[in-house]
Amino acid sequence: MNFTERLLEKTTDIWEEYYKHPFVLGIQNGNLDHAKFRYYILQDYLYLEEYLKVFALGVAKSRSAETCHLFAGYIENITHSEMDIHRGYMGELEISAEELQHAKRALDNLSYTSYMLRLGYEEDELAILISILACALSYEYIGKRIVKNNPAILEDPFFGPWVAGYSSEDYTRENLLLIEQVERLAKGCDEERLDYLTEIFVNCSAYELEFWNFSWKGENKA
């Protein structure tokens, strides 16, 4: 068992909650209330703004050119791929620049990004990689699970682009690079350090579940 497998084993119950969550199932079935998805897109865009800062801290904390390029590549991909999908939905859902500018992060959103940013300032490159892994990898797993359960959703004019983005080969390829770097850096860690890193992954996985929860409820605003 490699370290990533160990992380996933420790969070099996949490990740299973993703797959059966009513928000995720609503996307899978193509019948999620667009108002709920609108709130999610707005909150997720605000999340990505802070998420990018975590990668920037990763660049600053990198001890090798390889890790530095990995973090920098993610910044490029998120800025010009993932956030572009969100901007497309903002136009379709009539989310104006003014609304985005004045929108407040939900409390759990604020707590999640604050936690990752604290790790970014206080910890090393590996801890930062672990803090972003739960988000990056869970979206891939969710996207692929949705396609497996309902391949036709890719043709859905509204939800199709979201599912296609996270289930794509390009997105998977990016995550493989992330996992490979995690595995390389984790090899030099003792059990105490691995336990601490596992705790980070468990915490971030739990935050991901709370993101789906407040997106479904449309509550928990700051």
Tab-separated table of C-alpha atoms in Angstrom:
chain	number	residue	atom	x	y	z
A	1	MET	CA	0.000	0.000	0.000
A	2	ASN	CA	1.452	3.375	-0.982
A	3	PHE	CA	0.817	6.543	1.017
A	4	THR	CA	-2.016	7.805	-1.192
A	5	GLU	CA	-3.815	4.482	-0.800
A	6	ARG	CA	-3.358	4.793	2.948
A	7	LEU	CA	-4.920	8.265	2.852
A	8	LEU	CA	-7.883	7.028	0.845
A	9	GLU	CA	-8.378	4.068	3.156
A	10	LYS	CA	-8.549	6.399	6.153
A	11	THR	CA	-11.237	8.498	4.472
A	12	THR	CA	-13.355	5.784	2.824
A	13	ASP	CA	-16.472	6.617	4.853
A	14	ILE	CA	-16.214	10.337	4.104
A	15	TRP	CA	-15.696	9.791	0.376
A	16	GLU	CA	-18.642	7.402	0.195
A	17	GLU	CA	-20.755	10.252	1.534
A	18	TYR	CA	-19.718	12.326	-1.484
A	19	TYR	CA	-21.057	9.795	-3.957
A	20	LYS	CA	-24.488	9.518	-2.354
A	21	HIS	CA	-24.832	13.173	-1.446
A	22	PRO	CA	-28.073	14.706	-2.821
A	23	PHE	CA	-26.131	17.546	-4.432
A	24	VAL	CA	-23.825	15.166	-6.302
A	25	LEU	CA	-26.721	12.861	-7.197
A	26	GLY	CA	-28.630	15.871	-8.472
A	27	ILE	CA	-25.807	16.620	-10.903
A	28	GLN	CA	-25.586	12.943	-11.843
A	29	ASN	CA	-29.312	12.759	-12.591
A	30	GLY	CA	-29.411	16.172	-14.243
A	31	ASN	CA	-32.193	17.372	-11.953
A	32	LEU	CA	-30.332	19.466	-9.379
A	33	ASP	CA	-32.090	22.761	-8.717
A	34	HIS	CA	-30.180	25.381	-10.695
A	35	ALA	CA	-30.502	27.796	-7.777
A	36	LYS	CA	-28.499	25.382	-5.617
A	37	PHE	CA	-25.898	24.972	-8.341
A	38	ARG	CA	-25.743	28.759	-8.700
A	39	TYR	CA	-24.929	29.136	-5.013
A	40	TYR	CA	-22.328	26.374	-5.288
A	41	ILE	CA	-20.633	27.947	-8.329
A	42	LEU	CA	-20.415	31.292	-6.575
A	43	GLN	CA	-18.974	29.768	-3.406
A	44	ASP	CA	-16.600	27.501	-5.328
A	45	TYR	CA	-15.249	30.450	-7.300
A	46	LEU	CA	-14.556	32.252	-4.020
A	47	TYR	CA	-12.910	29.063	-2.782
A	48	LEU	CA	-10.694	28.824	-5.877
A	49	GLU	CA	-9.446	32.368	-5.324
A	50	GLU	CA	-8.008	31.265	-1.971
A	51	TYR	CA	-7.034	27.811	-3.251
A	52	LEU	CA	-4.733	29.483	-5.771
A	53	LYS	CA	-2.926	31.239	-2.932
A	54	VAL	CA	-2.176	27.850	-1.361
A	55	PHE	CA	-0.459	26.778	-4.587
A	56	ALA	CA	1.457	30.066	-4.633
A	57	LEU	CA	2.714	29.308	-1.129
A	58	GLY	CA	3.675	25.879	-2.447
A	59	VAL	CA	5.819	27.558	-5.086
A	60	ALA	CA	7.538	29.613	-2.389
A	61	LYS	CA	8.080	26.583	-0.130
A	62	SER	CA	9.279	24.221	-2.866
A	63	ARG	CA	12.680	22.694	-2.282
A	64	SER	CA	13.091	21.429	-5.840
A	65	ALA	CA	12.421	22.786	-9.304
A	66	GLU	CA	10.177	19.778	-9.939
A	67	THR	CA	7.810	20.605	-7.080
A	68	CYS	CA	7.899	24.296	-7.946
A	69	HIS	CA	6.869	23.544	-11.538
A	70	LEU	CA	4.079	21.282	-10.294
A	71	PHE	CA	2.553	24.004	-8.126
A	72	ALA	CA	3.017	26.613	-10.861
A	73	GLY	CA	1.394	24.331	-13.430
A	74	TYR	CA	-1.650	23.912	-11.223
A	75	ILE	CA	-1.968	27.683	-10.896
A	76	GLU	CA	-1.997	27.942	-14.688
A	77	ASN	CA	-4.513	25.115	-15.115
A	78	ILE	CA	-6.895	26.364	-12.428
A	79	THR	CA	-6.770	29.927	-13.717
A	80	HIS	CA	-7.329	29.057	-17.373
A	81	SER	CA	-9.365	25.829	-17.222
A	82	GLU	CA	-11.266	25.279	-13.999
A	83	MET	CA	-12.113	28.926	-13.394
A	84	ASP	CA	-13.104	29.318	-17.047
A	85	ILE	CA	-15.779	26.650	-16.519
A	86	HIS	CA	-17.024	28.606	-13.526
A	87	ARG	CA	-17.044	31.860	-15.497
A	88	GLY	CA	-19.110	30.167	-18.184
A	89	TYR	CA	-21.686	29.139	-15.618
A	90	MET	CA	-21.670	32.625	-14.139
A	91	GLY	CA	-22.769	34.004	-17.467
A	92	GLU	CA	-25.457	31.368	-17.842
A	93	LEU	CA	-26.641	31.833	-14.257
A	94	GLU	CA	-26.480	35.631	-14.497
A	95	ILE	CA	-23.929	36.104	-11.727
A	96	SER	CA	-22.614	39.605	-12.297
A	97	ALA	CA	-19.123	40.874	-11.536
A	98	GLU	CA	-20.672	43.147	-8.926
A	99	GLU	CA	-22.442	40.242	-7.212
A	100	LEU	CA	-19.221	38.251	-7.199
A	101	GLN	CA	-17.276	41.183	-5.794
A	102	HIS	CA	-19.676	41.600	-2.866
A	103	ALA	CA	-20.361	37.905	-2.219
A	104	LYS	CA	-19.326	36.551	1.182
A	105	ARG	CA	-17.803	33.157	1.753
A	106	ALA	CA	-19.894	30.664	3.663
A	107	LEU	CA	-18.462	30.019	7.112
A	108	ASP	CA	-17.311	26.497	6.245
A	109	ASN	CA	-15.774	27.811	3.028
A	110	LEU	CA	-13.895	30.448	5.008
A	111	SER	CA	-12.808	27.886	7.609
A	112	TYR	CA	-11.599	25.439	4.947
A	113	THR	CA	-9.508	27.940	3.007
A	114	SER	CA	-8.150	29.482	6.216
A	115	TYR	CA	-7.018	26.026	7.318
A	116	MET	CA	-5.214	25.380	4.035
A	117	LEU	CA	-3.611	28.820	4.037
A	118	ARG	CA	-2.378	28.325	7.614
A	119	LEU	CA	-0.758	25.067	6.531
A	120	GLY	CA	0.721	26.879	3.565
A	121	TYR	CA	2.379	29.487	5.784
A	122	GLU	CA	3.448	27.140	8.586
A	123	GLU	CA	4.255	23.817	6.905
A	124	ASP	CA	6.479	22.419	4.171
A	125	GLU	CA	5.849	21.529	0.536
A	126	LEU	CA	4.563	18.029	1.316
A	127	ALA	CA	1.974	19.214	3.829
A	128	ILE	CA	0.767	21.744	1.270
A	129	LEU	CA	0.475	19.004	-1.363
A	130	ILE	CA	-1.561	16.884	1.058
A	131	SER	CA	-3.849	19.814	1.888
A	132	ILE	CA	-4.842	20.221	-1.767
A	133	LEU	CA	-4.979	16.518	-2.612
A	134	ALA	CA	-8.401	15.878	-1.076
A	135	CYS	CA	-10.029	18.542	-3.239
A	136	ALA	CA	-8.165	17.736	-6.439
A	137	LEU	CA	-8.607	13.981	-6.235
A	138	SER	CA	-12.156	13.860	-4.881
A	139	TYR	CA	-13.459	15.887	-7.815
A	140	GLU	CA	-11.878	13.414	-10.208
A	141	TYR	CA	-13.432	10.471	-8.360
A	142	ILE	CA	-16.822	12.163	-8.198
A	143	GLY	CA	-16.723	13.095	-11.878
A	144	LYS	CA	-15.806	9.566	-12.938
A	145	ARG	CA	-18.411	8.008	-10.626
A	146	ILE	CA	-21.084	10.248	-12.155
A	147	VAL	CA	-20.084	9.237	-15.693
A	148	LYS	CA	-20.000	5.571	-14.710
A	149	ASN	CA	-23.505	5.761	-13.250
A	150	ASN	CA	-24.964	7.988	-15.961
A	151	PRO	CA	-22.813	8.344	-19.119
A	152	ALA	CA	-25.543	10.386	-20.795
A	153	ILE	CA	-24.947	13.259	-18.379
A	154	LEU	CA	-21.992	14.293	-20.527
A	155	GLU	CA	-24.522	15.330	-23.178
A	156	ASP	CA	-26.533	17.406	-20.723
A	157	PRO	CA	-26.344	21.041	-21.912
A	158	PHE	CA	-26.164	22.414	-18.374
A	159	PHE	CA	-24.298	19.913	-16.185
A	160	GLY	CA	-22.320	18.207	-18.949
A	161	PRO	CA	-19.403	20.679	-19.064
A	162	TRP	CA	-18.895	20.452	-15.282
A	163	VAL	CA	-18.841	16.647	-15.316
A	164	ALA	CA	-16.660	16.509	-18.426
A	165	GLY	CA	-14.081	18.814	-16.875
A	166	TYR	CA	-13.549	16.739	-13.754
A	167	SER	CA	-13.758	13.334	-15.449
A	168	SER	CA	-11.409	14.256	-18.294
A	169	GLU	CA	-8.088	12.615	-19.090
A	170	ASP	CA	-6.336	15.974	-18.723
A	171	TYR	CA	-7.646	16.422	-15.189
A	172	THR	CA	-6.658	12.856	-14.296
A	173	ARG	CA	-3.179	13.413	-15.717
A	174	GLU	CA	-2.686	16.464	-13.512
A	175	ASN	CA	-3.686	14.482	-10.451
A	176	LEU	CA	-1.293	11.670	-11.312
A	177	LEU	CA	1.560	14.170	-11.261
A	178	LEU	CA	0.363	15.389	-7.893
A	179	ILE	CA	0.195	11.857	-6.491
A	180	GLU	CA	3.624	10.956	-7.850
A	181	GLN	CA	5.167	13.934	-6.094
A	182	VAL	CA	3.356	13.124	-2.837
A	183	GLU	CA	4.692	9.570	-2.975
A	184	ARG	CA	8.253	10.700	-3.643
A	185	LEU	CA	8.309	13.153	-0.770
A	186	ALA	CA	6.491	10.852	1.659
A	187	LYS	CA	9.154	8.154	1.335
A	188	GLY	CA	11.473	10.057	3.637
A	189	CYS	CA	8.935	10.536	6.425
A	190	ASP	CA	8.704	8.625	9.686
A	191	GLU	CA	5.412	7.269	11.030
A	192	GLU	CA	4.757	10.262	13.256
A	193	ARG	CA	5.017	12.583	10.272
A	194	LEU	CA	2.856	10.335	8.094
A	195	ASP	CA	0.199	10.269	10.806
A	196	TYR	CA	0.202	14.066	10.907
A	197	LEU	CA	-0.093	14.291	7.124
A	198	THR	CA	-2.942	11.777	7.238
A	199	GLU	CA	-4.725	14.000	9.736
A	200	ILE	CA	-4.455	16.891	7.267
A	201	PHE	CA	-5.970	14.761	4.508
A	202	VAL	CA	-8.801	13.581	6.770
A	203	ASN	CA	-9.557	17.171	7.808
A	204	CYS	CA	-9.606	18.429	4.218
A	205	SER	CA	-11.791	15.498	3.146
A	206	ALA	CA	-14.248	16.406	5.909
A	207	TYR	CA	-14.213	20.025	4.747
A	208	GLU	CA	-15.036	18.825	1.221
A	209	LEU	CA	-18.102	17.027	2.575
A	210	GLU	CA	-19.182	20.168	4.387
A	211	PHE	CA	-18.842	22.078	1.109
A	212	TRP	CA	-21.407	19.765	-0.475
A	213	ASN	CA	-23.604	20.119	2.601
A	214	PHE	CA	-23.768	23.894	2.652
A	215	SER	CA	-24.080	24.022	-1.137
A	216	TRP	CA	-27.161	21.810	-0.811
A	217	LYS	CA	-28.633	23.837	2.050
A	218	GLY	CA	-27.698	27.219	0.679
A	219	GLU	CA	-26.988	28.376	4.189
A	220	ASN	CA	-24.061	28.875	6.556
A	221	LYS	CA	-23.221	32.334	5.229
A	222	ALA	CA	-20.610	34.526	6.889
